[in-house]
Amino acid sequence: MRKEIQESELIFNFTANETRGVLLEGSTPLEIYYEYRDHKDLVGRIFKGKVIRVLPNIEAAFVDIGHEKAAFLEFSDILFSEKNPSKGVRGGRPNIKLGDEYLVQVTKNPVAGKGAKVSNILTFSSRYFVYFSGIKRISISSKINNKNERERLESLMSEFLNQRDLSDGVIARTMAHGIDEAILLRDLDSLSRMCEQVRQNSKLIKPKNCLYESLALPMRIIRDFPTKIIKKIRVDSEHEFHMLTHYLSEYSPDVQTKIDFYQGDIPIFDEYSIEEQIQSAYQRSVNLPSGGNIVFDQTEAMTIIDVNSGQFNKGKDHDEMALLLNNEAIIVIGQQLRLRNIGGIIVIDFIDMMSNKFNQIVYKKFKEIMRKDRVQNQIFPLSRIGLIEMIRKQHHNSLYQEMFTICSQCHGKGYQLSGSMLFYRMVRTLKHRILKDNLKSISVSVGKTIFRYYNKYGKSQIKILEKEINTSIKLSLSTIDPDGEYEIDQ
């Protein structure tokens, strides 16, 4: 059965320091992209790195690429070099030493205080191919099913590499299907020359320098979208419009006619009601149409998604009610995973259903929805306790990692000590200090949490303490750090 192709629009908003893009299907935002001029995405950049630490027990090394945190390089991502046997064999155990220099490419951005993850296998992407250095291998996208087309592409790539005696590899992307041979060969030639140029330039520069950057955000997104899916591309910057038009005229002339310069008085995101719609991506909880809600909790190790029934009650039996809400939830979860760019390990706790038939309906529908996702994902069968576990590939930071910083009060836990806990901890500290220093009076500045508890419940406790140890205690709201705990002024 042939899939219906959903046409989409790409909307780009440019300001002095920020580029935002949104993929719209109809009027619904499915993906959102950010890039900042002073904080650009590192994924795809190639550096000349220098080994500063070797960890043989975990078969990895730290490589200095000129950033605050050293990059993490696994031995399995190091290629063999006949000219330098010490570089080892991919998948083996290389004889890597301090001071060794490697060309490395960032495969994962720094996150949570950790440095970037890098690989010695360099990749260069175009609309039709992914070209990678040092491993002579040919592969074709699994989405290209036609046998004759697969044979045509395989023959074209093999002939290209053999004629030029290249020891590199190529993957034909889905968009290479049916493209004229001359266009494909021109694309391959451009990628191979780019790879060779990086190799040559690496001989001329010192370690910790960048040799190659990937395309700017709008060009990268447009490059990776199938032409038939893109209905329109709208940008609100004349300069960027001309830049994109020039790029598309050279690399994707079939898309060039779809780009439009937006000149409206209303900001482009407001024109499409995008600002309002993407607010859900910033919230921990998202409401469902029938009254339930979905809670997203993202940790360093995984993301937990919990579907709740809330106040929903339509008089149906439990399983029918749960099936209705779970069916609503899988649609929203599919949208939010893409909108928030959540990757890694994901565990979804749907509302429990006793019926195995209903459980399978939810599982199959969720798999069907996730087939629309451009990002590679794997969904595992329902566990014995009704959880769905999945893995979604992620190279770039999630929206959560990009837009939020760790709370200075709870340090990422999401909870703070209660007013009573903080108040009585302060009382114990005051008593210890007074008795130790034999004080007749003491002053303490407290944060709002303690101050609220003191006004409601704690005044009598302070009076008891004053009488018990014959001391005057003055307690006041801190004007310096009202969100803190307490500070003894004496």
Short mmCIF file of C-alpha atoms in Angstrom, two decimals:
data_model
loop_
_atom_site.label_atom_id
_atom_site.label_comp_id
_atom_site.label_asym_id
_atom_site.label_seq_id
_atom_site.Cartn_x
_atom_site.Cartn_y
_atom_site.Cartn_z
CA MET A 1 0.00 0.00 0.00
CA ARG A 2 1.48 3.31 -1.12
CA LYS A 3 2.13 5.89 1.59
CA GLU A 4 0.48 9.27 1.26
CA ILE A 5 3.13 11.98 0.99
CA GLN A 6 2.57 14.81 3.46
CA GLU A 7 3.75 18.13 2.04
CA SER A 8 5.54 20.40 4.50
CA GLU A 9 6.71 23.98 4.79
CA LEU A 10 10.01 25.17 6.23
CA ILE A 11 9.85 28.53 8.01
CA PHE A 12 13.07 30.38 8.97
CA ASN A 13 13.37 33.37 11.29
CA PHE A 14 16.68 35.29 11.46
CA THR A 15 17.84 37.83 14.05
CA ALA A 16 21.29 39.27 14.78
CA ASN A 17 22.44 36.32 16.85
CA GLU A 18 19.83 33.62 16.36
CA THR A 19 18.48 31.45 13.56
CA ARG A 20 15.26 29.52 14.11
CA GLY A 21 13.62 27.07 11.78
CA VAL A 22 10.35 25.16 12.00
CA LEU A 23 9.00 22.28 9.96
CA LEU A 24 5.24 22.67 9.51
CA GLU A 25 2.89 19.94 8.38
CA GLY A 26 -0.33 21.76 7.64
CA SER A 27 -0.43 24.22 10.55
CA THR A 28 1.26 21.86 13.04
CA PRO A 29 4.94 22.40 13.97
CA LEU A 30 6.72 19.04 13.92
CA GLU A 31 10.37 20.02 14.33
CA ILE A 32 12.10 23.13 15.59
CA TYR A 33 15.74 24.06 15.01
CA TYR A 34 17.98 26.63 16.71
CA GLU A 35 21.44 27.97 15.96
CA TYR A 36 23.30 30.83 17.65
CA ARG A 37 26.17 32.77 16.11
CA ASP A 38 28.09 32.82 19.39
CA HIS A 39 27.27 29.19 20.28
CA LYS A 40 27.23 27.13 17.10
CA ASP A 41 26.56 23.43 16.83
CA LEU A 42 29.85 21.49 16.83
CA VAL A 43 28.51 18.31 15.19
CA GLY A 44 30.20 17.77 11.83
CA ARG A 45 33.21 19.99 12.52
CA ILE A 46 36.64 18.47 11.90
CA PHE A 47 39.60 19.32 14.13
CA LYS A 48 43.24 18.36 14.33
CA GLY A 49 43.33 16.94 17.85
CA LYS A 50 46.10 15.92 20.22
CA VAL A 51 45.85 13.03 22.70
CA ILE A 52 46.20 14.29 26.27
CA ARG A 53 45.00 11.24 28.19
CA VAL A 54 44.71 7.51 27.43
CA LEU A 55 42.21 5.25 29.23
CA PRO A 56 43.12 1.66 28.20
CA ASN A 57 40.63 0.09 30.64
CA ILE A 58 37.67 1.57 28.78
CA GLU A 59 39.46 1.63 25.41
CA ALA A 60 39.22 5.36 24.91
CA ALA A 61 41.25 8.56 24.97
CA PHE A 62 40.73 12.26 25.58
CA VAL A 63 41.74 14.54 22.74
CA ASP A 64 42.39 18.29 22.97
CA ILE A 65 40.55 20.05 20.13
CA GLY A 66 40.96 23.58 21.48
CA HIS A 67 37.77 23.71 23.52
CA GLU A 68 37.23 24.02 27.26
CA LYS A 69 36.56 20.29 27.68
CA ALA A 70 38.65 17.62 25.98
CA ALA A 71 36.83 15.46 23.43
CA PHE A 72 36.16 11.74 23.99
CA LEU A 73 37.53 9.33 21.35
CA GLU A 74 36.85 5.59 21.53
CA PHE A 75 39.49 3.21 20.19
CA SER A 76 36.86 1.62 17.93
CA ASP A 77 36.52 4.98 16.13
CA ILE A 78 40.21 5.14 15.19
CA LEU A 79 41.24 4.09 11.69
CA PHE A 80 44.30 2.09 10.70
CA SER A 81 46.98 3.94 8.75
CA GLU A 82 49.65 2.06 6.82
CA LYS A 83 51.92 5.10 7.04
CA ASN A 84 51.55 5.14 10.80
CA PRO A 85 50.83 1.66 12.26
CA SER A 86 50.58 3.16 15.75
CA LYS A 87 47.19 4.51 14.73
CA GLY A 88 45.83 1.00 15.15
CA VAL A 89 42.94 -0.83 13.52
CA ARG A 90 39.31 0.14 13.85
CA GLY A 91 37.61 -2.18 16.28
CA GLY A 92 40.98 -3.41 17.62
CA ARG A 93 43.23 -2.01 20.32
CA PRO A 94 45.47 0.69 18.85
CA ASN A 95 48.83 1.61 20.28
CA ILE A 96 47.70 5.12 21.07
CA LYS A 97 50.12 7.36 22.98
CA LEU A 98 50.11 10.75 24.64
CA GLY A 99 50.88 13.44 22.09
CA ASP A 100 49.54 11.47 19.10
CA GLU A 101 47.71 13.67 16.61
CA TYR A 102 44.46 12.68 14.90
CA LEU A 103 41.97 14.22 12.57
CA VAL A 104 38.68 13.95 14.45
CA GLN A 105 35.09 14.89 13.67
CA VAL A 106 32.53 15.82 16.30
CA THR A 107 29.70 13.26 16.35
CA LYS A 108 27.98 14.45 19.54
CA ASN A 109 27.87 17.90 21.13
CA PRO A 110 29.24 18.58 24.63
CA VAL A 111 26.51 18.10 27.22
CA ALA A 112 26.13 18.16 31.02
CA GLY A 113 29.72 19.21 31.65
CA LYS A 114 31.16 16.54 29.36
CA GLY A 115 33.24 17.23 26.28
CA ALA A 116 32.23 16.43 22.73
CA LYS A 117 32.35 12.89 21.36
CA VAL A 118 34.55 12.55 18.29
CA SER A 119 35.51 9.99 15.66
CA ASN A 120 38.60 9.53 13.48
CA ILE A 121 36.26 8.40 10.67
CA LEU A 122 35.48 11.59 8.77
CA THR A 123 32.14 11.94 6.98
CA PHE A 124 30.99 14.46 4.39
CA SER A 125 27.30 14.66 3.50
CA SER A 126 25.50 15.91 0.42
CA ARG A 127 21.93 15.63 -0.77
CA TYR A 128 22.59 12.26 -2.38
CA PHE A 129 25.54 10.66 -0.57
CA VAL A 130 27.46 10.31 2.66
CA TYR A 131 31.16 10.02 1.92
CA PHE A 132 33.48 8.70 4.65
CA SER A 133 37.24 8.39 4.87
CA GLY A 134 39.45 5.37 5.29
CA ILE A 135 36.96 2.48 5.01
CA LYS A 136 36.35 1.21 1.49
CA ARG A 137 32.73 0.18 1.73
CA ILE A 138 29.61 0.79 -0.29
CA SER A 139 26.11 0.92 1.14
CA ILE A 140 22.66 1.94 -0.05
CA SER A 141 19.76 3.33 1.95
CA SER A 142 17.42 0.55 3.05
CA LYS A 143 14.51 2.75 1.91
CA ILE A 144 15.54 2.20 -1.72
CA ASN A 145 13.77 -1.10 -2.43
CA ASN A 146 13.97 -1.32 -6.23
CA LYS A 147 16.53 -4.02 -7.15
CA ASN A 148 17.54 -2.41 -10.46
CA GLU A 149 18.04 0.97 -8.81
CA ARG A 150 20.17 -0.54 -6.05
CA GLU A 151 22.34 -2.28 -8.64
CA ARG A 152 22.67 0.95 -10.65
CA LEU A 153 23.79 2.95 -7.60
CA GLU A 154 26.16 0.23 -6.41
CA SER A 155 27.79 0.02 -9.84
CA LEU A 156 28.11 3.81 -10.08
CA MET A 157 29.75 4.14 -6.64
CA SER A 158 32.11 1.17 -7.15
CA GLU A 159 33.26 2.46 -10.50
CA PHE A 160 33.82 5.94 -9.09
CA LEU A 161 36.01 4.69 -6.21
CA ASN A 162 37.94 2.17 -8.30
CA GLN A 163 38.73 4.54 -11.17
CA ARG A 164 40.25 7.02 -8.72
CA ASP A 165 41.89 4.33 -6.57
CA LEU A 166 40.18 5.72 -3.46
CA SER A 167 40.18 3.84 -0.14
CA ASP A 168 37.09 5.64 1.08
CA GLY A 169 33.45 4.61 1.42
CA VAL A 170 30.10 5.90 0.19
CA ILE A 171 26.50 5.53 1.31
CA ALA A 172 23.77 6.36 -1.21
CA ARG A 173 21.02 8.29 0.53
CA THR A 174 17.32 7.81 -0.20
CA MET A 175 17.23 10.96 -2.32
CA ALA A 176 19.73 9.44 -4.79
CA HIS A 177 16.93 7.23 -6.12
CA GLY A 178 16.26 7.97 -9.79
CA ILE A 179 18.72 10.89 -10.05
CA ASP A 180 20.65 11.26 -13.30
CA GLU A 181 24.10 9.64 -13.32
CA ALA A 182 25.91 12.86 -14.29
CA ILE A 183 24.43 14.69 -11.27
CA LEU A 184 25.38 11.86 -8.92
CA LEU A 185 28.96 11.67 -10.25
CA ARG A 186 29.35 15.43 -9.85
CA ASP A 187 28.14 15.11 -6.26
CA LEU A 188 30.59 12.28 -5.52
CA ASP A 189 33.46 14.17 -7.09
CA SER A 190 32.70 17.22 -4.94
CA LEU A 191 32.68 15.12 -1.75
CA SER A 192 35.92 13.25 -2.57
CA ARG A 193 37.71 16.55 -3.33
CA MET A 194 36.41 18.00 -0.06
CA CYS A 195 37.75 15.01 1.88
CA GLU A 196 41.15 15.22 0.18
CA GLN A 197 41.34 18.96 0.80
CA VAL A 198 40.84 18.40 4.54
CA ARG A 199 43.60 15.78 4.55
CA GLN A 200 46.01 18.12 2.78
CA ASN A 201 45.15 21.11 4.96
CA SER A 202 45.74 19.04 8.10
CA LYS A 203 49.45 18.89 7.22
CA LEU A 204 49.69 22.67 7.31
CA ILE A 205 48.07 23.48 10.66
CA LYS A 206 48.87 22.87 14.31
CA PRO A 207 46.71 20.76 16.66
CA LYS A 208 43.57 22.20 18.25
CA ASN A 209 42.50 23.97 15.06
CA CYS A 210 39.30 23.49 13.06
CA LEU A 211 39.68 22.38 9.44
CA TYR A 212 36.07 21.99 8.37
CA GLU A 213 32.61 23.22 9.37
CA SER A 214 29.29 21.81 8.25
CA LEU A 215 26.75 23.96 6.41
CA ALA A 216 24.76 26.68 8.14
CA LEU A 217 21.51 25.52 9.72
CA PRO A 218 19.02 26.41 6.92
CA MET A 219 21.18 24.84 4.18
CA ARG A 220 21.72 21.72 6.26
CA ILE A 221 18.00 21.26 6.87
CA ILE A 222 17.00 21.86 3.24
CA ARG A 223 19.73 19.51 2.02
CA ASP A 224 18.38 16.66 4.13
CA PHE A 225 14.73 17.00 3.05
CA PRO A 226 13.32 15.10 0.06
CA THR A 227 12.31 17.56 -2.66
CA LYS A 228 8.80 16.13 -3.05
CA ILE A 229 8.02 16.74 0.63
CA ILE A 230 8.92 20.45 0.60
CA LYS A 231 6.00 22.57 -0.53
CA LYS A 232 7.45 25.97 0.35
CA ILE A 233 10.45 27.56 2.11
CA ARG A 234 9.91 31.00 3.66
CA VAL A 235 12.64 33.20 5.16
CA ASP A 236 12.33 36.65 6.73
CA SER A 237 15.84 37.94 5.94
CA GLU A 238 16.70 39.33 2.51
CA HIS A 239 20.41 38.57 2.98
CA GLU A 240 19.72 34.95 3.95
CA PHE A 241 17.20 34.65 1.12
CA HIS A 242 19.90 35.51 -1.43
CA MET A 243 22.41 33.18 0.29
CA LEU A 244 19.95 30.28 0.18
CA THR A 245 18.92 31.02 -3.39
CA HIS A 246 22.54 30.91 -4.49
CA TYR A 247 23.16 27.65 -2.63
CA LEU A 248 20.04 26.00 -4.04
CA SER A 249 20.76 27.13 -7.60
CA GLU A 250 24.01 25.18 -7.44
CA TYR A 251 23.09 22.12 -5.37
CA SER A 252 19.29 21.78 -5.48
CA PRO A 253 17.85 23.72 -8.43
CA ASP A 254 14.59 21.76 -8.13
CA VAL A 255 14.05 23.33 -4.70
CA GLN A 256 15.09 26.87 -5.66
CA THR A 257 11.65 27.74 -7.07
CA LYS A 258 10.05 26.94 -3.70
CA ILE A 259 11.90 29.57 -1.67
CA ASP A 260 10.11 32.82 -0.79
CA PHE A 261 11.22 36.03 0.95
CA TYR A 262 8.66 36.94 3.63
CA GLN A 263 8.16 40.72 3.90
CA GLY A 264 5.08 40.93 6.12
CA ASP A 265 4.71 43.44 8.98
CA ILE A 266 3.85 40.68 11.45
CA PRO A 267 6.83 38.56 12.62
CA ILE A 268 6.91 35.38 10.54
CA PHE A 269 6.47 33.01 13.51
CA ASP A 270 3.41 35.00 14.64
CA GLU A 271 2.00 34.94 11.11
CA TYR A 272 1.91 31.14 11.31
CA SER A 273 0.95 31.07 15.04
CA ILE A 274 4.16 29.14 15.69
CA GLU A 275 5.22 30.95 18.86
CA GLU A 276 2.05 29.93 20.66
CA GLN A 277 2.13 26.32 19.44
CA ILE A 278 5.74 25.57 20.33
CA GLN A 279 5.21 26.67 23.93
CA SER A 280 4.12 23.09 24.67
CA ALA A 281 7.67 21.96 23.93
CA TYR A 282 8.95 24.03 26.86
CA GLN A 283 6.49 22.57 29.37
CA ARG A 284 7.00 19.49 31.52
CA SER A 285 3.35 18.49 31.10
CA VAL A 286 1.25 18.49 27.91
CA ASN A 287 -2.56 18.21 28.07
CA LEU A 288 -4.51 15.67 26.03
CA PRO A 289 -7.78 16.57 24.24
CA SER A 290 -9.91 14.32 26.49
CA GLY A 291 -8.54 15.67 29.76
CA GLY A 292 -5.51 13.52 30.55
CA ASN A 293 -1.92 14.69 30.34
CA ILE A 294 1.59 13.55 29.47
CA VAL A 295 4.59 14.30 31.70
CA PHE A 296 8.11 14.44 30.23
CA ASP A 297 11.06 13.98 32.59
CA GLN A 298 14.47 14.15 30.93
CA THR A 299 17.55 12.98 32.82
CA GLU A 300 21.15 12.59 31.71
CA ALA A 301 20.66 8.85 31.15
CA MET A 302 17.16 8.66 29.66
CA THR A 303 13.77 10.30 29.17
CA ILE A 304 10.71 9.07 31.07
CA ILE A 305 7.26 9.79 29.60
CA ASP A 306 4.24 9.20 31.81
CA VAL A 307 0.67 9.18 30.49
CA ASN A 308 -1.93 10.15 33.13
CA SER A 309 -5.72 9.97 33.01
CA GLY A 310 -6.15 13.14 35.08
CA GLN A 311 -9.86 13.93 35.66
CA PHE A 312 -11.01 12.02 32.59
CA ASN A 313 -14.16 9.99 33.15
CA LYS A 314 -16.72 9.26 30.45
CA GLY A 315 -18.52 6.41 32.13
CA LYS A 316 -16.76 3.74 30.09
CA ASP A 317 -15.04 0.71 31.55
CA HIS A 318 -11.39 1.15 32.50
CA ASP A 319 -9.81 -0.49 29.43
CA GLU A 320 -11.95 1.46 26.95
CA MET A 321 -11.14 4.71 28.73
CA ALA A 322 -7.44 3.83 28.85
CA LEU A 323 -7.39 2.90 25.15
CA LEU A 324 -8.95 6.25 24.19
CA LEU A 325 -6.40 8.23 26.20
CA ASN A 326 -3.46 6.08 25.11
CA ASN A 327 -4.44 6.55 21.46
CA GLU A 328 -4.48 10.31 21.98
CA ALA A 329 -1.17 10.10 23.81
CA ILE A 330 0.74 8.26 21.06
CA ILE A 331 -0.07 11.05 18.58
CA VAL A 332 1.13 13.76 20.99
CA ILE A 333 4.21 11.77 22.06
CA GLY A 334 5.20 11.26 18.41
CA GLN A 335 4.94 15.02 17.83
CA GLN A 336 6.73 15.99 21.04
CA LEU A 337 9.66 13.62 20.52
CA ARG A 338 10.38 15.38 17.24
CA LEU A 339 9.58 18.88 18.47
CA ARG A 340 11.79 18.49 21.57
CA ASN A 341 14.42 16.50 19.63
CA ILE A 342 14.55 13.91 22.40
CA GLY A 343 17.09 11.16 21.79
CA GLY A 344 18.76 8.25 23.55
CA ILE A 345 16.84 5.83 25.74
CA ILE A 346 13.13 6.64 26.13
CA VAL A 347 10.69 4.79 28.42
CA ILE A 348 6.95 5.38 28.03
CA ASP A 349 4.47 4.43 30.75
CA PHE A 350 1.02 4.31 29.17
CA ILE A 351 -2.16 3.94 31.22
CA ASP A 352 -2.43 0.28 32.26
CA MET A 353 -4.81 -1.91 30.28
CA MET A 354 -5.74 -5.49 31.18
CA SER A 355 -6.62 -6.40 27.57
CA ASN A 356 -3.65 -7.74 25.61
CA LYS A 357 -5.54 -6.86 22.41
CA PHE A 358 -5.75 -3.20 23.44
CA ASN A 359 -2.06 -3.19 24.41
CA GLN A 360 -1.11 -4.46 20.97
CA ILE A 361 -3.32 -1.84 19.29
CA VAL A 362 -1.44 0.93 21.11
CA TYR A 363 1.95 -0.62 20.37
CA LYS A 364 1.27 -1.05 16.63
CA LYS A 365 -0.21 2.45 16.27
CA PHE A 366 2.77 3.99 18.03
CA LYS A 367 5.17 2.17 15.69
CA GLU A 368 3.18 3.42 12.71
CA ILE A 369 3.34 7.02 13.94
CA MET A 370 7.10 6.82 14.56
CA ARG A 371 7.68 5.66 10.98
CA LYS A 372 7.07 9.29 9.97
CA ASP A 373 10.05 10.36 12.08
CA ARG A 374 13.09 11.30 9.97
CA VAL A 375 15.38 10.32 12.84
CA GLN A 376 16.31 6.65 13.13
CA ASN A 377 14.48 4.96 16.00
CA GLN A 378 13.88 1.48 17.36
CA ILE A 379 10.81 0.52 19.39
CA PHE A 380 10.84 -2.61 21.52
CA PRO A 381 7.77 -4.72 22.35
CA LEU A 382 5.69 -3.94 25.42
CA SER A 383 7.35 -5.11 28.61
CA ARG A 384 5.61 -7.39 31.12
CA ILE A 385 4.68 -4.35 33.19
CA GLY A 386 3.24 -2.42 30.25
CA LEU A 387 6.14 -0.12 29.40
CA ILE A 388 7.31 0.73 25.90
CA GLU A 389 11.06 1.17 25.60
CA MET A 390 12.64 2.79 22.57
CA ILE A 391 15.88 4.27 21.31
CA ARG A 392 15.94 7.40 19.18
CA LYS A 393 19.20 8.45 17.57
CA GLN A 394 20.50 11.85 18.55
CA HIS A 395 23.52 13.82 17.39
CA HIS A 396 22.41 17.32 18.31
CA ASN A 397 21.30 18.64 21.68
CA SER A 398 17.66 18.26 22.60
CA LEU A 399 15.50 21.36 23.02
CA TYR A 400 15.69 20.74 26.79
CA GLN A 401 19.52 20.83 26.70
CA GLU A 402 19.58 23.80 24.34
CA MET A 403 17.05 26.04 26.07
CA PHE A 404 17.38 25.34 29.80
CA THR A 405 20.08 25.60 32.45
CA ILE A 406 20.21 23.63 35.69
CA CYS A 407 18.23 25.33 38.46
CA SER A 408 20.56 27.08 40.92
CA GLN A 409 18.20 26.22 43.81
CA CYS A 410 17.46 22.51 43.33
CA HIS A 411 20.51 21.76 41.11
CA GLY A 412 18.44 19.80 38.65
CA LYS A 413 16.55 17.61 41.12
CA GLY A 414 13.24 19.37 40.62
CA TYR A 415 12.67 19.49 44.39
CA GLN A 416 13.76 21.69 47.29
CA LEU A 417 13.87 20.98 50.99
CA SER A 418 10.58 21.89 52.67
CA GLY A 419 10.19 24.99 54.82
CA SER A 420 9.99 22.92 58.01
CA MET A 421 13.18 20.96 57.17
CA LEU A 422 15.11 24.16 56.45
CA PHE A 423 13.72 25.96 59.50
CA TYR A 424 14.62 23.27 62.03
CA ARG A 425 18.05 22.79 60.47
CA MET A 426 18.59 26.53 61.00
CA VAL A 427 17.36 26.27 64.62
CA ARG A 428 19.88 23.48 65.35
CA THR A 429 22.69 25.54 63.79
CA LEU A 430 21.71 28.63 65.82
CA LYS A 431 21.63 26.68 69.08
CA HIS A 432 25.04 25.12 68.42
CA ARG A 433 26.56 28.51 67.54
CA ILE A 434 25.07 30.31 70.58
CA LEU A 435 26.23 27.68 73.07
CA LYS A 436 29.66 27.33 71.49
CA ASP A 437 30.40 31.08 71.48
CA ASN A 438 28.32 31.91 74.59
CA LEU A 439 26.35 34.55 72.69
CA LYS A 440 23.77 36.79 74.32
CA SER A 441 22.25 37.84 70.99
CA ILE A 442 22.37 36.70 67.39
CA SER A 443 20.89 37.82 64.05
CA VAL A 444 20.08 35.65 61.09
CA SER A 445 18.97 36.56 57.56
CA VAL A 446 16.76 33.93 55.95
CA GLY A 447 15.41 33.15 52.52
CA LYS A 448 11.74 33.32 51.54
CA THR A 449 11.05 29.62 52.21
CA ILE A 450 12.22 29.76 55.83
CA PHE A 451 10.67 33.19 56.37
CA ARG A 452 7.23 31.95 55.28
CA TYR A 453 7.45 28.96 57.62
CA TYR A 454 8.68 31.17 60.48
CA ASN A 455 5.74 33.58 60.14
CA LYS A 456 3.20 30.74 59.99
CA TYR A 457 4.57 28.17 62.42
CA GLY A 458 8.02 29.06 63.74
CA LYS A 459 7.70 32.13 65.96
CA SER A 460 6.80 30.10 69.04
CA GLN A 461 9.79 27.76 68.44
CA ILE A 462 12.19 30.71 68.36
CA LYS A 463 10.70 32.07 71.61
CA ILE A 464 11.16 28.66 73.26
CA LEU A 465 14.80 28.56 72.12
CA GLU A 466 15.43 32.12 73.40
CA LYS A 467 14.04 31.22 76.82
CA GLU A 468 15.87 27.87 76.95
CA ILE A 469 19.35 29.33 76.40
CA ASN A 470 18.72 32.92 77.58
CA THR A 471 19.52 34.56 74.24
CA SER A 472 17.95 37.16 71.94
CA ILE A 473 17.42 35.91 68.37
CA LYS A 474 16.61 38.40 65.59
CA LEU A 475 15.32 36.86 62.37
CA SER A 476 14.74 38.87 59.15
CA LEU A 477 14.17 38.29 55.43
CA SER A 478 17.40 38.47 53.46
CA THR A 479 17.64 41.34 50.99
CA ILE A 480 20.85 39.96 49.47
CA ASP A 481 19.81 36.38 48.74
CA PRO A 482 16.04 35.96 49.22
CA ASP A 483 16.09 32.61 47.37
CA GLY A 484 18.83 31.18 49.57
CA GLU A 485 18.53 29.36 52.92
CA TYR A 486 19.98 31.41 55.80
CA GLU A 487 23.04 33.34 56.84
CA ILE A 488 24.05 34.08 60.45
CA ASP A 489 25.00 37.74 60.84
CA GLN A 490 25.73 37.74 64.57
#
